[in-house]
Amino acid sequence: MSDAALQAEVLRLREQLREWNYRYYVLDDPSVPDAEYDRCLRQLQEIEARHPELVSADSPTQRIGAQPLEQFRQVAHEVPMLSLDNAFDAGELESFDRRVRERLKAVDTPIEYCCEPKLDGIAVSLLYRHGALERGATRGDGTTGEDITHNVRTVPSIPLQLRGEGYPAVLEVRGEIYMPRAGFEELNLRAREEGSKPFVNPRNAAAGSLRQLDARITARRPLQMCCYSVGLVADGELPGEQFAVLDRLHDWGLRINSESRVVTGIAACEAYYSDIAGRRDTLPYDIDGIVYKVNRLDLQRKLGFVSRAPRWAIARKFPAQEEMTRVVGVEFQVGRTGAITPVARLEPVFVGGVTVSNATLHNSDEVERLGVMIGDTVIVRRAGDVIPQVVSVVSDRRPPDAKPVVFPGRCPVCGSVTERAADEAVLRCMGGLVCAAQQKAAIKHFVSRRAMDIDGLGDKLVEQLVDRALVENVAGLYRLEREQLLGLERMGEKSVSKLLQSIENSKSTTLPRFIFALGIREVGEATALNLARHFGSWEALVAASEEKLLEVDDVGPVVADHLRQFFDSEAGMSIAQSLRDQGVSWPDIEVVEQEELPLAGQTWVVTGKLEVMGRNEAKAALQMLGAKVAGSVSAKTSCVVAGPGAGSKLARATELGIEVIDEATFVALLESHGVDA
């Protein structure tokens, strides 16, 4: 590349990064995912590293963030709020560790690091004078931020006055203001109900909340603050280690991350990364990586800084949960209730640790809200096992030949007419059991582990059974013969024998499983359990009026209506009776008043990973014993079941003095009450 071309490329990258910075930090309206920004920044860094003569003071590599908003008073940071360098793989983290040991002339000595989850929020500075909160400010460009004192004072986890004693006369606390996932979902639900535009992600929601000129709006937002360091300290001393400083801040009433740990050596850093990465999606907040800091503050001072980042800290990033790609087409899938779901076919992109080529668009309302068209560049999000979804359209990249998404007037599988109820966003195929897609989906649900649990009957086999007209509905599974199965792909004598035995074994079931397996709309596991426990028998349930159904916990008018429609339909009841005629059976349940159940009146919380049973099974078992199962720990919580990886909920329970039991104790408790784990 010629000198002129190289300089032009540098100018292009800088302008692009400035534009993205402005949209991200000032407008709170990011136009590209973080991974795209990181790639562009790295490209610029690499060019400037090879050609230092091209580095300028106004390059995005030499500064942090963007200029503060004009509406807020500017605040100068006496100690600059620097950002961190990033490591994107184990090799880059090992290189960081090697550089640290070399600079400290301790090549053969493992370094002690403080490991902290990197919250995906907004960096802020809190200035306390004689223990009283005097000022809150954003990071801004690292040297000048925005005065958001009136807003930070509304955040419940930020103390207006420090607790205890011994704090410096002047103490600047730094941390991250973020929005927990549960609060984010509630905020967006409220926005949709009010007809407002929902936020893209929790980080975006937190940023928008802090930049409200009316603090009353901020006060209604579910924000939290988590401290990670200090800045200016005067007339007082702090401990000599990073982790000890965090502990001291916690003693003074400030929130810190309970997942933070001190480890020794790079191997332990990697083990911490793997542990948190494995539990990332169970945490109640978004994180995008791990921050590693040399724990001893004297070593931090010895290592010093480069122009924009400390040499003693680095952020190891997780695989991006958001990426950019292009919509190459839209197809329509039909579910077991006839719901027709638009699915975007994408140019394959690596996101959330896997290659994604499809993403759900949910329904016509969502397509309209996004404004997505075929040919658009979109941002796709995938977190853990959640189905990838399109979260926004990069509108300035729309090609001139982009085409609108047109929903079908007839079912794409069976050709039946489609309808959309006035009170629903979902378009449905009205073909019912004549629709092969609905047949397949209903059977897949029926044989699933939490329903009839027919092992060996996977999706591909179900497809074959329906496509070859061997099974029309779930009752047909119990009429399958050996010769029919032997004629299917990959079905030998051994596989057929195992499948037939599994089908036979499934005939002995429970009433809650049977109700759930039927696939009645809106009737999930918990509702099926409540129905079985309330009525005790299938006959009593089928005979129940809508008014009687409404007496059941977790059953509202919509669910009651779906139940009565099923019980009143000839097709549905014919299948249910056919299943019973072929030997599907269960013991009736003794009807016990709710208040007579052993855990009646108690509220339980299940957290962490359970080895013997899944979280849903644990919830169902607790409900069977009369307990309410909550998603968060409070003073009203009776007991917490904590499996491996339990984090903030366990810490909260310990803080409140609530009883905590492990899975083995929990299983023993269930068995003592006659509930199988």
XYZ file of C-alpha atoms in Angstrom:
677
model
C 0.000 0.000 0.000
C 1.416 3.437 -0.970
C 1.975 6.145 1.658
C -0.982 8.115 0.300
C -3.270 5.079 0.345
C -2.117 4.169 3.859
C -2.823 7.671 5.134
C -6.255 7.622 3.473
C -7.055 4.298 5.144
C -6.029 5.676 8.535
C -8.249 8.722 8.034
C -11.161 6.486 6.982
C -10.811 4.244 10.044
C -10.577 7.227 12.385
C -13.669 8.865 10.936
C -15.625 5.608 11.158
C -14.595 5.063 14.793
C -15.488 8.659 15.696
C -18.943 8.218 14.197
C -19.492 4.961 16.065
C -18.181 6.549 19.287
C -20.627 9.408 18.920
C -23.591 7.095 18.391
C -22.541 4.788 21.244
C -21.514 7.271 23.935
C -23.456 10.445 23.104
C -26.658 9.310 21.397
C -26.948 5.954 23.226
C -27.911 4.501 19.856
C -25.156 2.074 18.795
C -25.219 1.345 15.073
C -22.845 -1.657 15.073
C -22.072 -4.432 17.584
C -19.038 -4.158 19.863
C -17.189 -6.835 17.895
C -17.300 -4.696 14.723
C -15.986 -1.677 16.659
C -13.192 -3.771 18.203
C -12.107 -5.048 14.789
C -11.947 -1.551 13.331
C -10.035 -0.194 16.343
C -7.565 -3.077 16.197
C -6.966 -2.482 12.505
C -6.145 1.151 13.230
C -3.920 0.200 16.183
C -1.957 -2.246 14.032
C -1.362 0.336 11.291
C -0.260 2.967 13.809
C 2.034 0.448 15.526
C 3.765 -0.257 12.199
C 3.812 3.424 11.201
C 4.177 5.547 14.383
C 4.655 8.635 12.198
C 0.912 8.424 11.405
C -0.162 8.602 15.081
C -1.918 11.858 15.958
C -3.225 13.243 19.223
C -6.823 13.113 17.986
C -6.731 9.454 16.929
C -9.372 7.235 18.595
C -6.466 5.036 19.762
C -5.248 7.921 21.936
C -8.448 8.685 23.754
C -11.381 7.017 25.464
C -15.017 7.476 24.561
C -16.407 10.711 23.175
C -17.087 14.314 24.157
C -19.646 14.797 26.959
C -23.181 15.907 26.204
C -23.631 19.660 26.040
C -26.725 19.534 28.247
C -24.722 18.394 31.283
C -22.107 20.367 33.205
C -18.597 19.119 32.461
C -16.448 17.541 35.153
C -12.661 17.274 34.989
C -11.244 14.007 36.340
C -8.207 14.798 38.489
C -7.057 11.216 37.952
C -7.804 10.168 34.343
C -10.333 7.359 33.889
C -8.451 5.138 31.468
C -9.842 2.195 29.515
C -8.315 -1.287 29.297
C -6.488 -3.150 26.575
C -8.283 -6.284 25.390
C -7.244 -9.913 25.025
C -9.390 -11.941 22.654
C -7.890 -15.381 23.260
C -5.742 -17.348 25.703
C -2.562 -16.555 23.771
C -3.035 -12.792 24.156
C -3.729 -13.179 27.877
C -0.549 -15.251 28.283
C 1.403 -12.553 26.431
C 0.052 -9.951 28.864
C 1.140 -12.075 31.827
C 4.591 -12.576 30.304
C 5.019 -8.812 29.804
C 3.981 -8.156 33.407
C 6.536 -10.652 34.770
C 9.283 -9.340 32.484
C 8.717 -5.706 33.501
C 8.725 -6.720 37.159
C 11.872 -8.799 36.595
C 10.016 -11.795 38.025
C 9.903 -14.069 34.989
C 9.757 -17.267 37.061
C 7.387 -15.957 39.742
C 3.611 -16.418 39.279
C 1.734 -13.142 39.636
C -1.269 -12.724 41.891
C -4.258 -11.317 39.977
C -7.623 -9.977 41.060
C -10.230 -11.365 38.645
C -13.507 -9.484 38.175
C -16.433 -9.981 35.753
C -16.537 -7.112 33.248
C -20.036 -5.698 33.599
C -21.615 -4.358 30.424
C -22.735 -0.957 31.677
C -21.612 2.661 32.012
C -18.376 3.620 33.795
C -18.947 6.290 36.440
C -17.043 8.187 39.124
C -18.479 8.930 42.570
C -16.786 11.579 44.701
C -17.278 11.297 48.461
C -16.138 14.092 50.778
C -16.061 13.175 54.465
C -18.266 10.209 53.608
C -21.025 12.190 51.863
C -21.744 11.779 48.151
C -20.778 15.078 46.546
C -20.684 14.318 42.837
C -21.323 11.673 40.230
C -19.811 11.803 36.762
C -19.530 9.701 33.616
C -16.133 8.733 32.216
C -16.653 10.885 29.125
C -13.380 11.097 27.209
C -11.337 9.951 30.201
C -10.270 13.408 31.322
C -13.629 15.217 31.139
C -16.991 13.656 31.929
C -20.589 14.695 32.499
C -22.028 15.701 35.845
C -24.846 13.232 36.535
C -25.040 13.755 40.300
C -28.811 14.241 40.289
C -29.224 10.885 38.530
C -26.761 8.732 40.479
C -28.396 9.839 43.706
C -31.495 7.898 42.598
C -29.658 4.560 42.253
C -30.480 2.500 45.371
C -27.107 0.714 45.546
C -25.200 4.022 45.698
C -24.991 5.187 49.343
C -25.537 8.889 49.911
C -23.395 8.562 53.045
C -20.693 5.944 53.572
C -21.130 3.509 56.433
C -18.738 2.991 59.318
C -15.559 4.985 59.716
C -11.953 5.199 58.581
C -12.614 6.309 55.031
C -10.408 9.070 53.509
C -11.617 12.657 53.686
C -11.751 12.625 49.878
C -12.535 9.342 48.151
C -13.322 8.876 44.483
C -15.001 5.523 43.829
C -15.179 4.131 40.323
C -17.542 1.512 39.054
C -20.147 0.436 36.560
C -23.803 1.394 36.536
C -25.793 -1.341 34.815
C -29.295 -2.708 34.461
C -29.981 -6.298 35.644
C -31.616 -8.550 33.053
C -34.875 -8.934 34.984
C -35.237 -5.157 35.283
C -34.429 -4.736 31.599
C -37.146 -7.205 30.568
C -39.663 -5.473 32.827
C -38.702 -2.054 31.444
C -39.128 -3.210 27.844
C -42.415 -4.925 28.646
C -43.701 -1.648 30.062
C -42.415 0.223 26.995
C -44.259 -2.115 24.624
C -47.471 -1.801 26.641
C -47.177 1.992 26.417
C -46.385 1.874 22.702
C -42.844 3.182 23.244
C -39.698 1.951 21.507
C -38.020 -0.811 23.566
C -34.298 -0.673 24.347
C -31.907 -2.861 22.348
C -29.970 -4.260 25.334
C -29.410 -3.617 29.072
C -26.297 -1.501 28.454
C -28.205 0.762 26.085
C -31.025 1.023 28.632
C -28.617 1.957 31.446
C -26.947 4.631 29.337
C -30.280 6.151 28.360
C -31.407 6.150 31.976
C -28.327 8.029 33.209
C -28.621 10.691 30.529
C -32.083 11.847 31.574
C -32.287 15.526 32.413
C -35.263 14.697 34.644
C -33.948 12.572 37.527
C -37.464 11.338 38.256
C -37.275 9.261 35.083
C -33.932 7.780 36.181
C -35.419 6.954 39.567
C -37.997 4.709 37.887
C -35.324 2.704 36.081
C -33.943 -0.495 37.751
C -30.274 0.553 37.874
C -27.486 -0.905 40.000
C -23.915 0.191 40.712
C -20.938 -2.122 41.187
C -17.555 -0.699 42.271
C -14.279 -1.853 40.749
C -11.586 0.687 41.769
C -10.756 4.085 43.241
C -9.376 7.254 41.714
C -8.532 10.326 43.784
C -7.752 9.581 47.454
C -6.743 12.338 49.906
C -6.268 12.547 53.673
C -6.527 8.844 54.269
C -5.154 5.457 53.294
C -6.450 2.318 51.645
C -5.171 -1.280 51.769
C -2.275 -2.239 49.523
C -4.105 -4.790 47.376
C -6.883 -4.468 44.808
C -9.089 -7.152 46.349
C -8.637 -5.710 49.837
C -9.651 -2.267 48.506
C -12.865 -3.779 47.142
C -13.540 -5.406 50.501
C -13.008 -2.083 52.262
C -15.398 -0.322 49.865
C -17.949 -3.017 50.636
C -17.510 -2.372 54.369
C -18.320 1.278 53.709
C -21.629 0.358 52.082
C -20.705 0.147 48.414
C -21.717 -2.734 46.189
C -18.991 -4.990 44.762
C -19.199 -8.067 42.555
C -19.475 -11.241 44.608
C -17.869 -13.242 41.766
C -14.506 -11.438 42.154
C -11.601 -13.685 43.139
C -7.841 -13.535 43.740
C -5.847 -16.203 41.892
C -2.160 -16.890 41.372
C -0.683 -17.553 37.945
C -2.003 -17.491 34.405
C -3.409 -21.043 34.548
C -5.670 -20.010 37.429
C -6.744 -16.952 35.418
C -7.807 -19.247 32.569
C -9.672 -21.526 34.971
C -11.574 -18.514 36.338
C -12.412 -17.413 32.794
C -13.761 -20.865 31.915
C -15.842 -21.031 35.097
C -17.497 -17.630 34.572
C -17.937 -18.224 30.827
C -19.785 -21.461 31.626
C -22.134 -19.599 33.972
C -22.382 -16.368 32.005
C -25.982 -16.887 30.948
C -27.139 -17.750 34.484
C -25.851 -14.478 35.958
C -28.532 -11.850 36.616
C -26.614 -9.224 34.598
C -24.751 -8.954 31.286
C -20.967 -9.290 31.207
C -18.733 -9.193 28.154
C -15.506 -10.535 29.623
C -13.184 -10.785 32.608
C -10.885 -8.048 33.927
C -7.528 -9.162 35.335
C -5.616 -6.727 37.559
C -2.272 -7.237 39.235
C -3.461 -7.479 42.827
C -0.647 -5.632 44.617
C -0.996 -1.863 44.248
C 2.739 -1.247 44.645
C 3.338 -3.489 41.628
C 0.622 -1.608 39.742
C 2.480 1.656 40.366
C 5.745 0.075 39.273
C 4.198 -1.159 36.011
C 2.581 2.206 35.226
C 0.590 3.166 32.159
C 0.770 3.517 28.414
C -1.020 6.407 26.701
C -4.581 5.148 27.198
C -4.450 2.049 29.404
C -2.688 0.634 32.489
C 0.043 -1.963 31.958
C -1.166 -3.879 35.019
C -4.677 -4.751 33.806
C -6.342 -6.317 30.801
C -9.848 -7.391 29.758
C -10.226 -10.910 28.344
C -13.287 -10.618 26.118
C -15.937 -13.308 25.697
C -17.058 -14.317 22.204
C -19.258 -11.519 20.889
C -22.975 -11.995 21.580
C -23.832 -9.524 18.843
C -22.569 -9.474 15.282
C -23.410 -7.948 11.911
C -24.519 -9.924 8.892
C -26.950 -9.762 5.954
C -30.475 -11.124 5.540
C -30.488 -13.198 2.351
C -34.076 -14.423 2.671
C -37.029 -15.066 4.987
C -38.777 -18.422 5.388
C -41.852 -19.311 7.435
C -41.967 -22.192 9.942
C -45.172 -23.739 11.281
C -45.313 -24.823 14.932
C -47.492 -27.372 16.730
C -50.244 -24.822 17.456
C -50.202 -23.571 13.855
C -48.198 -20.447 14.698
C -46.300 -19.271 11.608
C -42.923 -17.834 12.548
C -40.764 -15.822 10.130
C -37.125 -16.964 10.182
C -34.365 -14.837 8.662
C -31.844 -16.766 6.562
C -28.495 -15.079 7.118
C -25.069 -14.994 5.630
C -23.301 -17.259 8.173
C -21.674 -15.311 11.005
C -19.772 -16.417 14.138
C -21.577 -15.077 17.198
C -21.983 -16.283 20.772
C -19.406 -19.017 20.193
C -21.151 -20.692 17.217
C -21.781 -20.064 13.514
C -25.303 -18.721 13.013
C -27.172 -18.835 9.696
C -30.782 -18.419 10.922
C -32.454 -16.022 13.345
C -36.045 -15.703 14.492
C -38.110 -12.640 13.589
C -40.937 -13.756 15.951
C -44.054 -12.330 14.236
C -45.385 -9.645 11.921
C -45.408 -6.994 14.669
C -41.704 -7.584 15.279
C -40.919 -7.435 11.550
C -42.757 -4.115 11.391
C -41.044 -2.773 14.526
C -37.587 -3.670 13.216
C -38.391 -2.451 9.724
C -36.322 -5.345 8.388
C -36.196 -6.107 4.667
C -34.585 -8.891 2.659
C -31.087 -7.696 1.758
C -30.662 -5.591 4.916
C -27.548 -5.631 7.074
C -28.700 -6.505 10.593
C -27.318 -6.973 14.090
C -27.869 -10.506 15.349
C -27.712 -11.471 19.012
C -27.132 -14.913 20.495
C -26.679 -15.479 24.239
C -26.108 -19.005 25.508
C -28.782 -21.405 24.335
C -31.197 -18.621 23.420
C -32.408 -18.811 19.804
C -30.512 -16.196 17.730
C -32.589 -13.130 17.009
C -32.357 -9.999 14.893
C -32.186 -7.029 17.279
C -31.846 -4.104 14.857
C -31.304 -3.046 11.261
C -28.254 -1.068 10.121
C -30.415 1.203 7.998
C -27.615 3.179 6.357
C -26.408 -0.045 4.712
C -29.731 -0.912 3.047
C -29.201 -1.805 -0.630
C -31.438 -0.262 -3.315
C -32.851 -3.693 -4.241
C -33.990 -4.590 -0.689
C -37.364 -6.383 -0.650
C -40.121 -6.251 1.982
C -41.035 -9.308 4.063
C -44.438 -10.578 2.876
C -46.386 -12.979 5.096
C -48.145 -15.887 3.360
C -51.893 -15.915 2.811
C -51.818 -19.721 2.935
C -49.826 -22.175 5.052
C -46.429 -22.800 3.408
C -46.683 -26.500 4.379
C -50.261 -27.644 3.767
C -51.795 -24.749 1.823
C -54.571 -24.149 4.357
C -55.774 -20.591 4.950
C -53.986 -18.497 7.574
C -55.622 -16.229 10.128
C -54.535 -13.717 12.732
C -56.777 -13.208 15.732
C -57.603 -9.603 16.559
C -55.868 -9.802 19.949
C -52.757 -11.698 18.764
C -49.552 -10.843 16.911
C -49.253 -14.414 15.611
C -50.419 -15.611 12.189
C -51.709 -19.201 12.323
C -52.319 -22.037 9.887
C -55.913 -23.194 10.267
C -55.221 -26.685 8.857
C -54.903 -28.298 12.276
C -54.104 -32.011 12.138
C -54.102 -32.067 8.328
C -50.952 -29.912 8.420
C -47.823 -32.083 8.408
C -45.789 -29.365 10.146
C -48.226 -29.245 13.057
C -48.301 -33.055 13.212
C -44.508 -33.226 13.425
C -44.231 -30.460 16.017
C -46.965 -32.016 18.181
C -45.257 -35.424 18.105
C -41.837 -33.945 18.900
C -43.351 -32.216 21.913
C -45.226 -35.350 23.021
C -42.110 -37.576 23.027
C -39.802 -35.008 24.673
C -38.078 -35.799 27.953
C -40.343 -33.611 30.084
C -43.489 -35.009 28.457
C -43.788 -38.762 27.696
C -40.001 -39.226 27.564
C -39.809 -41.674 24.635
C -36.082 -42.195 24.193
C -34.802 -42.871 20.666
C -37.581 -40.995 18.863
C -35.605 -38.005 17.602
C -36.612 -35.220 15.236
C -35.372 -36.928 12.054
C -37.264 -40.121 12.871
C -40.451 -38.153 13.556
C -40.030 -36.453 10.169
C -39.836 -39.849 8.473
C -42.869 -41.231 10.316
C -45.070 -38.321 9.229
C -43.663 -38.009 5.698
C -44.294 -41.729 5.060
C -47.813 -41.491 6.543
C -46.978 -44.069 9.236
C -48.220 -41.734 11.987
C -50.855 -38.968 11.777
C -50.965 -37.998 15.440
C -49.398 -38.953 18.778
C -51.780 -41.884 19.295
C -50.317 -43.503 16.175
C -46.977 -43.960 17.937
C -48.488 -46.778 20.005
C -49.656 -48.616 16.878
C -46.228 -48.749 15.201
C -45.036 -52.222 14.216
C -41.529 -53.605 13.988
C -41.664 -54.102 10.198
C -42.676 -50.482 9.639
C -39.754 -49.190 11.698
C -37.237 -51.522 10.068
C -38.039 -49.879 6.743
C -36.849 -46.478 7.964
C -33.387 -44.974 7.515
C -30.782 -45.946 10.134
C -33.217 -48.228 11.950
C -31.769 -51.709 12.495
C -33.036 -54.527 14.711
C -31.323 -53.187 17.824
C -32.547 -49.601 17.371
C -36.096 -50.754 16.637
C -36.193 -53.011 19.704
C -34.997 -50.188 21.955
C -37.542 -47.760 20.502
C -40.466 -50.169 20.851
C -39.482 -50.843 24.459
C -39.236 -47.121 25.154
C -42.711 -46.577 23.660
C -44.056 -49.394 25.837
C -42.373 -47.965 28.952
C -43.907 -44.544 28.309
C -47.400 -45.964 28.816
C -46.767 -45.806 32.548
C -46.696 -42.070 33.230
C -48.125 -39.403 35.542
C -51.151 -37.179 35.145
C -49.084 -33.933 35.003
C -46.850 -35.384 32.253
C -49.887 -36.558 30.260
C -51.565 -33.134 30.451
C -48.343 -31.379 29.415
C -47.653 -33.882 26.593
C -50.997 -33.155 24.905
C -49.642 -29.768 23.863
C -52.670 -27.704 24.861
C -51.926 -24.051 24.127
C -50.434 -22.077 27.033
C -50.310 -25.181 29.280
C -46.699 -25.636 30.362
C -45.190 -27.951 32.953
C -46.054 -25.824 35.979
C -49.664 -25.284 34.835
C -50.071 -29.016 34.092
C -48.801 -29.822 37.581
C -51.200 -27.337 39.200
C -54.141 -28.724 37.217
C -53.341 -32.338 38.154
C -52.850 -31.472 41.800
C -56.058 -29.438 41.944
C -58.393 -31.962 40.247
C -56.622 -35.226 41.051
C -57.977 -37.146 38.026
C -58.299 -36.751 34.266
C -62.074 -37.195 34.446
C -62.467 -34.400 37.000
C -60.277 -32.085 34.927
C -62.172 -32.747 31.677
C -65.516 -32.146 33.406
C -64.412 -28.876 35.026
C -66.227 -25.731 33.955
C -64.305 -22.611 32.979
C -65.171 -21.153 36.384
C -63.704 -24.196 38.151
C -60.564 -24.021 36.001
C -60.054 -20.395 37.022
C -59.771 -21.521 40.652
C -56.428 -23.183 39.851
C -53.183 -21.326 40.562
C -51.526 -20.134 37.332
C -54.738 -20.474 35.283
C -56.224 -17.275 33.891
C -59.056 -16.661 31.403
C -56.883 -17.338 28.335
C -55.561 -20.681 29.636
C -59.016 -21.702 30.868
C -60.445 -20.966 27.415
C -57.757 -23.039 25.657
C -58.387 -25.936 28.054
C -62.140 -25.908 27.474
C -61.656 -25.674 23.709
C -59.492 -28.791 23.839
C -61.890 -30.710 26.085
C -64.841 -29.714 23.880
C -63.121 -30.654 20.625
C -63.880 -34.051 19.125
C -60.397 -34.336 17.567
C -58.483 -33.570 20.780
C -60.537 -35.827 23.026
C -60.466 -38.613 20.435
C -56.655 -38.617 20.568
C -56.632 -38.525 24.373
C -59.076 -41.455 24.555
C -57.112 -43.421 21.941
C -53.962 -43.037 24.063
C -55.796 -44.380 27.111
C -57.318 -47.247 25.104
C -53.802 -48.302 24.101
C -52.636 -48.528 27.691
C -51.339 -45.069 28.611
C -52.152 -44.781 32.295
C -51.213 -43.088 35.536
C -52.204 -43.138 39.198
C -54.715 -40.552 40.323
C -53.405 -37.849 42.633
C -54.856 -37.438 46.088
C -56.312 -33.960 46.212
C -54.788 -32.081 49.129
C -55.690 -28.557 50.114
C -52.839 -26.132 49.410
C -52.439 -25.162 53.034
C -51.997 -28.822 54.019
C -48.928 -29.343 51.796
C -45.585 -29.614 53.663
C -44.019 -26.457 52.171
C -47.203 -24.378 52.014
C -46.598 -20.686 52.652
C -42.872 -20.950 51.954
C -40.929 -19.208 49.181
C -37.898 -21.001 47.731
C -35.176 -19.981 45.275
C -33.132 -22.376 43.120
C -29.760 -21.116 41.841
C -26.639 -22.564 40.240
C -26.390 -25.751 38.203
C -28.102 -28.867 39.544
C -26.572 -32.221 38.604
C -29.364 -34.694 39.482
C -32.314 -32.700 38.167
C -32.856 -29.613 36.031
C -34.011 -26.287 37.419
C -37.501 -26.760 35.900
C -37.843 -30.181 37.538
C -36.729 -28.716 40.868
C -39.300 -25.932 40.521
C -42.063 -28.427 39.713
C -41.108 -30.613 42.690
C -41.210 -27.638 45.065
C -44.585 -26.554 43.722
C -45.897 -30.086 44.215
C -45.013 -29.705 47.898
C -46.813 -26.364 48.098
C -43.905 -23.924 47.891
C -43.778 -20.805 45.766
C -40.612 -20.572 43.652
C -39.168 -17.087 43.170
C -36.477 -15.812 40.823
C -34.715 -13.579 43.353
C -33.724 -13.688 47.015
C -35.406 -11.363 49.493
C -36.124 -11.195 53.192
C -39.277 -13.268 52.516
C -37.270 -16.189 51.069
C -37.574 -19.358 53.183
C -34.704 -21.383 51.713
C -32.214 -21.337 48.810
C -31.120 -24.458 46.909
C -27.597 -23.669 45.671
C -25.852 -25.803 43.081
C -22.340 -25.344 41.658
C -21.829 -21.888 40.192
C -24.340 -20.154 42.468
C -23.380 -16.492 42.510
C -25.163 -13.317 43.555
C -28.281 -15.089 44.851
C -26.156 -17.216 47.173
C -24.287 -14.124 48.347
C -27.572 -12.325 48.998
C -28.959 -15.278 50.960
C -25.814 -15.415 53.105
C -26.037 -11.670 53.691
C -29.667 -11.987 54.860
C -29.013 -15.087 56.977
C -31.394 -17.250 54.910
C -31.019 -21.037 55.035
C -29.007 -22.461 52.111
C -28.920 -26.171 51.212
C -27.024 -28.089 48.542
C -28.565 -30.396 45.960
C -27.957 -33.593 47.940
C -29.863 -32.202 50.920
C -32.610 -30.971 48.597
C -33.001 -34.385 46.935
C -33.147 -36.065 50.366
C -35.871 -33.595 51.403
C -37.930 -34.375 48.296
C -37.597 -38.114 48.814
C -38.642 -37.782 52.461
C -41.922 -36.304 51.178
C -42.352 -39.016 48.559
C -41.276 -36.923 45.551
C -38.865 -38.614 43.144
C -35.881 -36.508 42.071
